[in-house]
Coordinates of C-alpha atoms in Angstrom, one line a residue:
M5 CA 60.4 -50.1 135.6
K6 CA 60.2 -48.1 138.8
D7 CA 62.2 -44.9 139.1
K8 CA 65.0 -44.7 141.6
Y9 CA 64.8 -42.3 144.5
P10 CA 68.2 -42.5 146.3
L11 CA 67.5 -39.6 148.6
W12 CA 64.2 -40.8 149.8
Q13 CA 65.5 -44.4 149.9
T14 CA 68.4 -43.4 152.1
S15 CA 66.3 -41.2 154.3
G16 CA 63.6 -43.8 154.8
W17 CA 65.9 -46.7 155.6
T18 CA 68.0 -44.5 157.9
F19 CA 65.2 -43.4 160.1
G20 CA 63.6 -46.9 160.0
V21 CA 66.8 -48.5 161.2
L22 CA 67.4 -45.7 163.8
L23 CA 63.9 -46.3 165.4
V24 CA 64.3 -50.1 165.5
I25 CA 67.8 -50.0 167.0
P26 CA 66.6 -49.7 170.7
I27 CA 64.6 -52.9 170.3
L28 CA 67.6 -54.7 168.7
A29 CA 69.9 -53.3 171.4
I30 CA 67.9 -54.9 174.1
F31 CA 68.1 -58.4 172.6
Y32 CA 71.8 -57.9 171.7
T33 CA 72.7 -57.0 175.3
A34 CA 70.4 -59.7 176.7
I35 CA 72.2 -62.6 174.9
G36 CA 75.5 -61.6 176.5
A37 CA 76.9 -63.4 179.6
S38 CA 74.8 -63.1 182.7
D39 CA 76.3 -61.1 185.6
E40 CA 76.0 -61.8 189.3
L41 CA 73.1 -59.5 189.9
F42 CA 70.9 -61.1 187.2
S43 CA 71.8 -64.6 188.4
H44 CA 70.9 -63.5 192.0
L45 CA 67.6 -62.1 190.8
M46 CA 66.8 -65.3 189.0
D47 CA 67.6 -67.4 192.0
T48 CA 65.6 -65.3 194.5
V49 CA 62.8 -63.0 193.4
M50 CA 62.3 -63.3 189.6
G51 CA 59.8 -66.2 190.0
A52 CA 57.6 -64.1 192.4
Y53 CA 57.9 -61.1 190.1
T54 CA 56.8 -63.1 187.1
L55 CA 53.8 -64.6 189.0
N56 CA 52.8 -61.1 190.1
T57 CA 53.0 -59.9 186.6
L58 CA 50.9 -62.7 185.2
G59 CA 48.3 -62.2 188.0
L60 CA 48.3 -58.5 187.3
V61 CA 47.7 -58.9 183.6
F62 CA 45.1 -61.6 184.0
G63 CA 43.2 -59.8 186.8
T64 CA 43.2 -56.4 185.0
S65 CA 42.1 -58.0 181.7
L66 CA 39.3 -59.9 183.4
L67 CA 38.0 -56.9 185.3
A68 CA 38.3 -54.6 182.3
A69 CA 36.2 -57.1 180.3
V70 CA 33.6 -57.1 183.1
F71 CA 33.4 -53.3 183.0
G72 CA 33.7 -52.8 179.2
L73 CA 31.7 -55.5 177.5
P74 CA 28.3 -54.8 179.1
S75 CA 28.8 -51.1 178.7
A76 CA 29.7 -51.5 175.0
W77 CA 26.6 -53.8 174.3
L78 CA 24.3 -51.4 176.1
M79 CA 25.5 -48.4 174.1
A80 CA 25.4 -50.3 170.8
M81 CA 22.2 -52.4 171.2
C82 CA 19.9 -50.5 173.6
R83 CA 18.2 -47.2 173.6
L84 CA 18.8 -45.3 176.8
P85 CA 18.1 -41.8 178.0
G86 CA 21.1 -39.6 177.5
E87 CA 22.9 -42.2 175.4
K88 CA 24.7 -39.4 173.4
W89 CA 26.4 -38.3 176.6
L90 CA 27.0 -41.8 177.9
Q91 CA 28.9 -43.0 174.9
W92 CA 31.3 -40.1 175.3
A93 CA 31.6 -40.3 179.0
L94 CA 32.4 -44.0 179.1
V95 CA 35.7 -43.2 177.3
L96 CA 36.8 -40.5 179.8
P97 CA 38.7 -42.7 182.2
L98 CA 41.3 -43.4 179.5
A99 CA 42.4 -39.8 180.0
M100 CA 43.1 -40.3 183.7
P101 CA 46.6 -41.7 184.6
G102 CA 46.3 -44.9 186.5
Y103 CA 48.6 -43.9 189.3
I104 CA 46.4 -40.9 190.0
I105 CA 43.4 -43.1 190.4
G106 CA 45.4 -45.3 192.7
Y107 CA 46.6 -42.5 194.9
I108 CA 43.0 -41.1 195.3
Y109 CA 41.4 -44.4 196.1
T110 CA 44.2 -45.3 198.5
D111 CA 43.6 -41.9 200.2
W112 CA 39.8 -42.7 200.4
L113 CA 40.0 -46.3 201.5
D114 CA 42.9 -46.4 203.9
Y115 CA 42.4 -46.9 207.6
A116 CA 42.7 -43.1 208.1
G117 CA 40.6 -42.4 205.0
P118 CA 37.1 -40.9 205.0
V119 CA 35.4 -44.3 204.2
Q120 CA 36.7 -46.2 207.1
I121 CA 36.3 -43.3 209.5
L122 CA 32.7 -43.0 208.5
L123 CA 32.2 -46.8 209.0
R124 CA 33.8 -46.6 212.5
D125 CA 31.5 -43.7 213.4
W126 CA 28.4 -45.5 212.2
F127 CA 29.0 -48.8 213.8
G128 CA 31.0 -47.8 216.9
W129 CA 34.2 -49.7 215.9
Q130 CA 37.3 -48.6 217.8
S131 CA 40.2 -50.1 215.9
Y132 CA 41.0 -52.2 212.9
Q133 CA 40.8 -55.3 215.1
D134 CA 37.0 -54.8 215.4
Y135 CA 36.3 -55.2 211.7
W136 CA 37.6 -56.3 208.4
F137 CA 38.1 -54.0 205.4
P138 CA 39.8 -54.9 202.1
D139 CA 43.3 -53.5 201.7
I140 CA 43.5 -51.4 198.5
R141 CA 47.3 -51.6 198.3
T142 CA 47.4 -55.2 197.1
L143 CA 47.6 -57.0 193.8
G144 CA 43.8 -57.1 193.6
G145 CA 43.6 -53.4 194.3
A146 CA 46.1 -52.6 191.5
C147 CA 44.1 -54.8 189.1
L148 CA 40.9 -52.9 190.0
V149 CA 42.5 -49.5 189.6
L150 CA 44.1 -50.4 186.2
A151 CA 40.9 -51.9 185.0
L152 CA 39.0 -48.7 185.8
V153 CA 41.4 -46.8 183.6
L154 CA 41.9 -49.3 180.8
Y155 CA 38.5 -50.7 180.2
P156 CA 37.7 -48.1 177.5
Y157 CA 40.1 -50.0 175.1
I158 CA 37.8 -53.0 175.1
Y159 CA 34.7 -50.8 175.3
L160 CA 35.6 -48.8 172.1
L161 CA 36.5 -51.9 170.1
A162 CA 33.6 -54.0 171.3
R163 CA 31.1 -51.2 170.8
T164 CA 32.2 -50.8 167.2
A165 CA 32.0 -54.5 166.6
F166 CA 28.5 -54.7 168.1
M167 CA 27.3 -51.7 165.9
E168 CA 28.6 -53.4 162.8
Q169 CA 26.8 -56.7 163.3
S170 CA 24.1 -57.8 160.8
A171 CA 20.6 -56.5 161.5
S172 CA 19.1 -59.7 160.1
L173 CA 20.9 -61.9 162.7
L174 CA 19.5 -59.7 165.5
Q175 CA 16.0 -59.8 164.0
S176 CA 16.2 -63.6 163.6
A177 CA 17.1 -63.8 167.3
R178 CA 14.0 -61.9 168.2
L179 CA 11.8 -64.1 166.0
L180 CA 13.2 -67.1 167.9
R181 CA 12.2 -65.4 171.1
C182 CA 15.7 -64.8 172.4
S183 CA 15.9 -62.4 175.3
P184 CA 18.4 -59.5 175.1
L185 CA 20.7 -61.4 177.5
E186 CA 20.5 -64.5 175.3
S187 CA 21.1 -62.4 172.2
F188 CA 24.2 -60.9 173.8
R189 CA 25.5 -64.3 174.9
R190 CA 24.8 -66.4 171.8
I191 CA 25.1 -63.9 168.9
S192 CA 26.7 -60.6 169.8
L193 CA 29.5 -61.9 172.0
P194 CA 30.8 -64.6 169.6
L195 CA 30.7 -62.3 166.6
A196 CA 32.7 -59.6 168.4
R197 CA 35.4 -62.0 169.5
P198 CA 38.1 -60.6 167.2
S199 CA 37.6 -57.1 168.5
I200 CA 37.5 -58.3 172.1
A201 CA 40.7 -60.2 171.6
V202 CA 42.4 -57.1 170.3
G203 CA 41.1 -55.0 173.1
L204 CA 42.3 -57.5 175.7
S205 CA 45.7 -57.7 174.1
L206 CA 46.0 -53.8 174.3
I207 CA 44.9 -53.9 177.9
A208 CA 47.4 -56.6 178.7
M209 CA 50.3 -54.7 177.1
E210 CA 49.4 -51.5 178.9
T211 CA 49.2 -53.4 182.2
L212 CA 52.5 -55.1 181.5
G213 CA 54.2 -51.7 181.0
D214 CA 52.6 -49.9 183.9
F215 CA 55.0 -48.6 186.6
G216 CA 53.4 -45.8 188.5
T217 CA 50.4 -47.8 189.8
V218 CA 52.2 -51.0 190.7
S219 CA 55.1 -49.1 192.3
Y220 CA 52.7 -47.2 194.6
F221 CA 50.8 -50.4 195.4
A222 CA 54.0 -52.2 196.3
V223 CA 53.3 -54.9 193.7
H224 CA 56.7 -56.2 192.5
S225 CA 56.4 -56.9 188.8
L226 CA 58.8 -57.2 185.9
T227 CA 58.4 -53.5 185.2
T228 CA 59.5 -52.5 188.7
A229 CA 62.4 -55.0 188.4
V230 CA 63.7 -53.2 185.3
Y231 CA 63.3 -49.8 187.1
D232 CA 65.0 -51.0 190.3
T233 CA 67.8 -52.8 188.5
W234 CA 68.8 -49.8 186.5
L235 CA 68.3 -47.0 189.0
G236 CA 69.0 -48.9 192.1
Y237 CA 72.0 -51.0 191.0
S238 CA 73.0 -49.1 187.8
N239 CA 73.2 -52.5 186.0
L240 CA 72.2 -52.0 182.4
N241 CA 73.0 -55.6 181.5
A242 CA 70.6 -57.2 184.0
A243 CA 67.9 -54.6 183.1
A244 CA 68.3 -55.5 179.4
K245 CA 67.8 -59.2 180.2
I246 CA 64.6 -58.5 182.1
S247 CA 63.4 -56.2 179.4
A248 CA 64.0 -58.9 176.8
L249 CA 61.9 -61.3 178.8
M250 CA 59.1 -58.7 178.8
L251 CA 59.4 -58.2 175.0
L252 CA 59.2 -62.0 174.5
A253 CA 56.1 -62.0 176.7
I254 CA 54.5 -59.2 174.5
F255 CA 55.5 -61.1 171.3
L256 CA 53.9 -64.3 172.7
L257 CA 50.8 -62.3 173.7
I258 CA 50.3 -60.8 170.3
S259 CA 51.0 -64.1 168.5
A260 CA 48.6 -66.0 170.7
E261 CA 45.9 -63.4 170.0
R262 CA 46.4 -63.7 166.2
F263 CA 46.7 -67.5 166.4
S264 CA 43.4 -67.9 168.3
R265 CA 41.5 -66.3 165.4
R266 CA 43.6 -67.3 162.5
R267 CA 40.7 -69.2 160.8
Q268 CA 37.9 -66.9 161.9
K269 CA 36.4 -64.9 159.1
L270 CA 33.3 -62.8 159.5
F271 CA 31.3 -61.3 156.7
Q272 CA 28.5 -59.1 158.1
Q273 CA 26.0 -56.9 156.5
H274 CA 25.9 -53.6 158.2
N275 CA 22.6 -52.1 159.5
G276 CA 20.9 -49.8 157.0
P277 CA 20.9 -46.1 157.5
N278 CA 17.2 -46.1 158.7
E279 CA 17.3 -49.4 160.4
D280 CA 17.2 -49.3 164.2
V281 CA 17.2 -52.8 165.8
R282 CA 18.2 -51.7 169.3
Y283 CA 16.3 -52.9 172.3
L284 CA 14.1 -50.4 174.1
L285 CA 14.7 -51.0 177.8
S286 CA 12.1 -50.1 180.4
G287 CA 11.4 -50.4 184.1
W288 CA 14.0 -52.0 186.3
K289 CA 16.1 -53.0 183.3
K290 CA 16.5 -49.5 182.2
A291 CA 17.3 -48.3 185.7
L292 CA 19.9 -51.0 186.1
A293 CA 21.6 -50.2 182.8
L294 CA 21.8 -46.5 183.7
I295 CA 23.1 -47.2 187.2
W296 CA 25.8 -49.5 185.7
C297 CA 27.0 -47.0 183.1
W298 CA 26.8 -43.9 185.1
G299 CA 28.2 -45.6 188.2
L300 CA 31.2 -46.8 186.2
I301 CA 31.8 -43.3 184.9
G302 CA 31.5 -41.9 188.4
F303 CA 33.9 -44.3 190.1
A304 CA 36.4 -44.3 187.2
F305 CA 36.5 -40.6 186.3
V306 CA 34.0 -38.2 187.9
L307 CA 34.7 -38.7 191.6
P308 CA 38.6 -38.8 191.2
F309 CA 38.4 -35.7 189.0
L310 CA 36.3 -33.8 191.5
Q311 CA 38.8 -34.8 194.2
L312 CA 41.6 -33.3 192.0
V313 CA 39.6 -30.1 191.5
Y314 CA 39.0 -29.8 195.2
Y315 CA 42.7 -30.2 196.0
A316 CA 43.7 -27.8 193.2
W317 CA 41.2 -25.1 194.4
H318 CA 42.3 -25.3 198.0
Y319 CA 46.0 -25.6 197.4
F320 CA 46.3 -23.4 194.3
A321 CA 48.7 -21.0 196.0
Q322 CA 51.1 -23.8 196.9
S323 CA 50.7 -25.5 193.5
W324 CA 51.2 -22.4 191.3
T325 CA 54.9 -22.2 191.7
A326 CA 57.9 -21.4 189.6
E327 CA 58.7 -25.1 189.5
F328 CA 55.3 -25.9 188.1
R329 CA 55.7 -23.4 185.3
E330 CA 59.2 -24.6 184.6
Y331 CA 58.2 -28.2 184.4
S332 CA 55.3 -27.3 182.2
I333 CA 57.7 -25.6 179.8
N334 CA 60.0 -28.7 179.9
S335 CA 57.0 -30.9 178.9
L336 CA 56.0 -28.6 176.1
M337 CA 59.6 -28.5 174.7
V338 CA 60.2 -32.3 174.9
S339 CA 56.7 -33.2 173.6
G340 CA 56.7 -30.6 170.9
S341 CA 60.1 -31.7 169.6
A342 CA 59.1 -35.4 169.7
A343 CA 55.8 -34.5 167.8
L344 CA 57.7 -32.6 165.1
L345 CA 60.3 -35.3 164.6
A346 CA 57.7 -38.0 164.5
V347 CA 55.8 -36.3 161.8
V348 CA 58.9 -35.7 159.8
V349 CA 59.9 -39.4 160.1
A350 CA 56.3 -40.4 159.1
L351 CA 56.4 -38.2 156.0
L352 CA 59.8 -39.6 154.9
V353 CA 59.0 -43.3 155.3
N354 CA 55.5 -42.9 153.9
F355 CA 56.4 -40.8 150.9
Y356 CA 59.3 -43.1 150.1
H357 CA 56.9 -46.0 150.0
R358 CA 54.5 -44.1 147.8
L359 CA 57.3 -43.1 145.3
D360 CA 58.9 -46.5 145.2
G361 CA 55.8 -48.8 145.4
R362 CA 57.8 -52.0 145.9
P363 CA 57.1 -54.3 148.9
V364 CA 60.6 -53.7 150.2
S365 CA 59.9 -50.0 150.6
L366 CA 57.2 -50.9 153.1
A367 CA 59.9 -52.1 155.6
P368 CA 61.0 -48.7 156.9
M369 CA 57.3 -47.9 157.7
R370 CA 56.9 -51.1 159.7
M371 CA 60.3 -50.6 161.4
S372 CA 59.3 -47.1 162.4
A373 CA 56.1 -48.4 164.1
M374 CA 57.6 -51.3 166.1
G375 CA 58.2 -49.3 169.2
Y376 CA 54.6 -48.8 170.0
A377 CA 54.2 -52.3 171.5
V378 CA 57.2 -51.8 173.8
P379 CA 56.5 -50.6 177.4
G380 CA 58.1 -47.3 178.2
T381 CA 60.4 -48.7 180.9
V382 CA 61.7 -51.4 178.5
L383 CA 62.1 -48.9 175.7
A384 CA 64.1 -46.6 178.0
I385 CA 66.6 -49.4 178.6
G386 CA 66.8 -50.0 174.8
V387 CA 67.4 -46.3 174.2
M388 CA 70.1 -46.0 176.9
I389 CA 72.2 -48.9 175.5
P390 CA 73.0 -47.3 172.0
L391 CA 73.1 -43.8 173.3
T392 CA 75.6 -44.6 176.1
S393 CA 77.8 -46.4 173.5
A394 CA 77.6 -43.4 171.2
D395 CA 78.5 -41.1 174.1
H396 CA 81.6 -43.2 174.8
L397 CA 82.6 -43.0 171.1
I398 CA 82.1 -39.2 171.1
N399 CA 84.2 -38.7 174.2
D400 CA 87.0 -41.1 173.0
F401 CA 87.1 -39.2 169.7
T402 CA 87.2 -35.7 171.3
R403 CA 89.8 -36.8 173.8
A404 CA 92.0 -38.2 171.0
M405 CA 91.7 -34.8 169.2
D406 CA 92.5 -33.0 172.4
W407 CA 89.1 -31.2 172.4
G408 CA 88.3 -32.2 176.0
R409 CA 85.4 -34.5 177.1
P410 CA 81.9 -33.1 176.3
G411 CA 80.3 -35.7 178.7
L412 CA 76.9 -37.3 178.1
V413 CA 75.8 -35.3 175.2
L414 CA 73.1 -37.9 174.1
S415 CA 72.1 -40.1 177.0
G416 CA 72.4 -37.3 179.6
T417 CA 70.3 -34.6 177.9
M418 CA 66.7 -34.1 176.6
F419 CA 67.8 -35.9 173.4
A420 CA 67.3 -39.3 175.1
M421 CA 63.8 -38.5 176.1
I422 CA 62.8 -37.1 172.7
F423 CA 64.4 -40.1 170.9
A424 CA 62.5 -42.5 173.2
F425 CA 59.2 -40.7 172.6
V426 CA 59.6 -40.7 168.8
V427 CA 60.4 -44.5 168.9
R428 CA 57.5 -45.1 171.3
F429 CA 54.8 -43.1 169.5
G430 CA 56.1 -43.0 165.9
A431 CA 53.5 -45.6 165.0
V432 CA 50.8 -43.1 165.7
A433 CA 52.3 -40.6 163.3
V434 CA 53.1 -43.2 160.7
G435 CA 49.6 -44.6 160.7
S436 CA 47.9 -41.1 160.5
V437 CA 50.1 -40.0 157.6
E438 CA 49.7 -43.3 155.8
S439 CA 45.9 -43.1 155.9
S440 CA 46.0 -39.5 154.7
L441 CA 48.3 -40.4 151.7
A442 CA 46.2 -43.4 150.8
K443 CA 43.2 -41.0 150.0
I444 CA 45.2 -39.2 147.4
S445 CA 44.7 -40.6 143.9
P446 CA 47.9 -41.8 142.2
S447 CA 46.8 -39.9 139.1
L448 CA 47.9 -36.7 140.9
D449 CA 51.4 -38.1 141.2
M450 CA 51.5 -39.0 137.5
A451 CA 50.1 -35.6 136.5
A452 CA 52.8 -33.9 138.6
K453 CA 55.5 -36.0 137.0
T454 CA 54.2 -35.3 133.5
M455 CA 54.5 -31.6 134.2
G456 CA 58.2 -32.1 135.2
C457 CA 57.7 -31.8 139.0
A458 CA 60.4 -33.6 141.0
S459 CA 59.7 -35.5 144.1
V460 CA 60.5 -32.8 146.7
P461 CA 58.4 -30.1 144.9
M462 CA 55.7 -32.7 144.4
L463 CA 55.5 -33.4 148.1
R464 CA 55.6 -29.7 149.0
R465 CA 53.1 -28.4 146.4
V466 CA 50.7 -31.4 145.8
H467 CA 50.7 -33.8 148.8
L468 CA 51.4 -31.6 151.8
P469 CA 48.4 -29.3 151.3
L470 CA 46.2 -32.4 150.9
I471 CA 47.5 -34.3 154.0
R472 CA 47.9 -31.2 156.2
R473 CA 45.1 -32.3 158.5
G474 CA 46.4 -35.8 158.9
C475 CA 49.9 -34.4 159.7
L476 CA 48.4 -32.0 162.3
I477 CA 46.4 -34.9 163.9
A478 CA 49.6 -37.1 163.9
G479 CA 51.6 -34.3 165.6
L480 CA 48.9 -33.6 168.1
L481 CA 48.5 -37.3 169.1
V482 CA 52.3 -37.8 169.5
F483 CA 52.5 -34.5 171.5
I484 CA 49.7 -35.6 173.9
E485 CA 51.1 -39.1 174.4
S486 CA 54.5 -37.7 175.1
M487 CA 53.1 -35.2 177.7
K488 CA 51.6 -38.2 179.6
E489 CA 54.5 -40.6 179.3
L490 CA 55.9 -41.4 182.7
N491 CA 57.9 -44.6 182.5
A492 CA 60.5 -43.6 179.9
A493 CA 60.7 -40.1 181.4
L494 CA 61.5 -41.4 184.8
L495 CA 64.5 -43.4 183.5
L496 CA 65.8 -41.0 180.8
R497 CA 65.3 -37.5 182.3
P498 CA 68.5 -35.5 182.8
F499 CA 69.6 -34.5 186.3
N500 CA 67.4 -31.7 187.8
F501 CA 64.9 -32.1 184.9
E502 CA 61.3 -32.8 185.5
T503 CA 58.2 -33.1 183.2
L504 CA 54.6 -32.7 184.4
A505 CA 54.2 -36.5 184.5
T506 CA 57.3 -37.0 186.7
Y507 CA 56.4 -34.0 188.8
V508 CA 52.9 -35.4 189.6
F509 CA 54.4 -38.9 190.3
N510 CA 57.0 -37.5 192.7
Y511 CA 54.5 -35.5 194.7
A512 CA 52.0 -38.3 194.8
S513 CA 54.6 -40.9 195.8
D514 CA 55.4 -38.6 198.8
E515 CA 51.8 -38.7 199.9
Q516 CA 51.3 -35.0 198.8
L517 CA 48.6 -35.5 196.2
E518 CA 47.0 -32.2 196.9
L519 CA 50.2 -30.4 195.6
A520 CA 50.1 -32.6 192.5
A521 CA 46.4 -32.0 191.7
L522 CA 46.9 -28.9 189.5
P523 CA 49.5 -30.5 187.1
A524 CA 47.4 -33.7 187.2
I525 CA 44.3 -31.8 186.0
L526 CA 46.4 -30.4 183.2
L527 CA 47.5 -33.9 182.1
V528 CA 43.9 -35.1 182.2
F529 CA 42.7 -32.2 180.0
V530 CA 45.5 -33.0 177.6
G531 CA 44.5 -36.6 177.5
L532 CA 40.9 -35.8 176.6
I533 CA 41.9 -34.4 173.2
P534 CA 42.6 -37.8 171.5
L535 CA 39.4 -39.2 173.0
V536 CA 37.4 -36.4 171.3
V537 CA 39.1 -37.3 168.0
V538 CA 38.3 -41.0 168.5
N539 CA 34.7 -40.4 169.3
R540 CA 34.2 -38.0 166.4
S541 CA 35.7 -40.6 164.0
L542 CA 33.3 -43.3 165.4
E543 CA 30.3 -40.9 165.0
Q544 CA 31.3 -40.1 161.4
S545 CA 31.7 -43.8 160.5
H546 CA 28.3 -44.8 161.9

């Protein structure tokens, strides 16, 4: 018979329920009666917004697959000069915010940009009527920019899948005189389908939740509809209904991905430690492979980053201001608080499940991790609904007690942002702590109990020293993701409160990217840290 742990049970379920409340609040508000604004949106623009969103998701996913799959196969199945550097560099674009790439490419490719000026000088064109040049600020341009930033998702997963494929299958393909292209098309690609499906679903969810890029490119999507409905019309009910539609779309997307491979089971023998079945490319094939990989890195990361460095160097005096330092401190405070709380919640729900052991104790862990699939804009609406209601209750109580009205103590302060970040990125902390605890033998728990150690001292003296690294990684990842989060911060920030992400967005939206370069570089460097962690884990596992 399992021991009862009422303190851990209460704590685990309390935090699990708290972190799932924003998602439930969205659906609870959405099922209410429709108001005039939502009915008007449904009758006028919602159809176009939905089509734009579908086109954005499809176009971005397709282009990301075109960028990521060949790169993943080349890195996994071919021997190339500088491959150690390439496999790291191909992940770098994930650290670059999509809206920054969009601003830079718009600056380069606009009519007044250096590319079109150079073309007019070369060919003697006088005006835009003399030639045709694609407009970057369109739906297609937004798909291209987002694909350049998000293709590492499918690259990482597909590369891992290709590396884990059976060596005997690849050798059999060579005996049957299959070319590298045929081997890729007929063997590697079908076997990697589950990983590719997961990568595409991640890209689709990130695209669905993007606001900075689509807003700047004037692509009206469901995300911009949520933002405009809340900030433009102050209508929480209509914003919740649109958010519920987006959550349903995400649920259908995840369900379709799992349903498509429900009967697919792959049992593969990994390559031996001394077995290298990779192709040795030479001649024009090697040159083409190197041009493809390094060209992708150049357009997706190196050239935009060099542009940021150029702006930061020439406008350092204008960028290094008291506001920049203040907003950096704001980001550190909010992100640090969110990271600390997320680790505490992860410890509580994971340790409760370890102590209890019953399937029901797994529920708080899964509830704490549900917010990761929710776009930041949608999650902000879900956070505002319960916090606004709680603020009303607090003010009604204090007024009844003649204590005055404290105002928006929850929804109008940093608490709303911190709570949203914990809900959004709690899954990262929960997963990291869960994997660390899973490596600790249950015999240590039994030995501690035999020596009369209660649950709290056992956690402090036995488990925490052993999972310290996992907790540090969990806190670091939540901190970094919170530093970069734009969507939720835009909707939940208090008055006269900026983070580095909103600071960069505001300057870039005002066509002053040169003044946003310094904080943007800081965000890029912060975003590189989890990529280093991911690549190191891949190297250790292979």
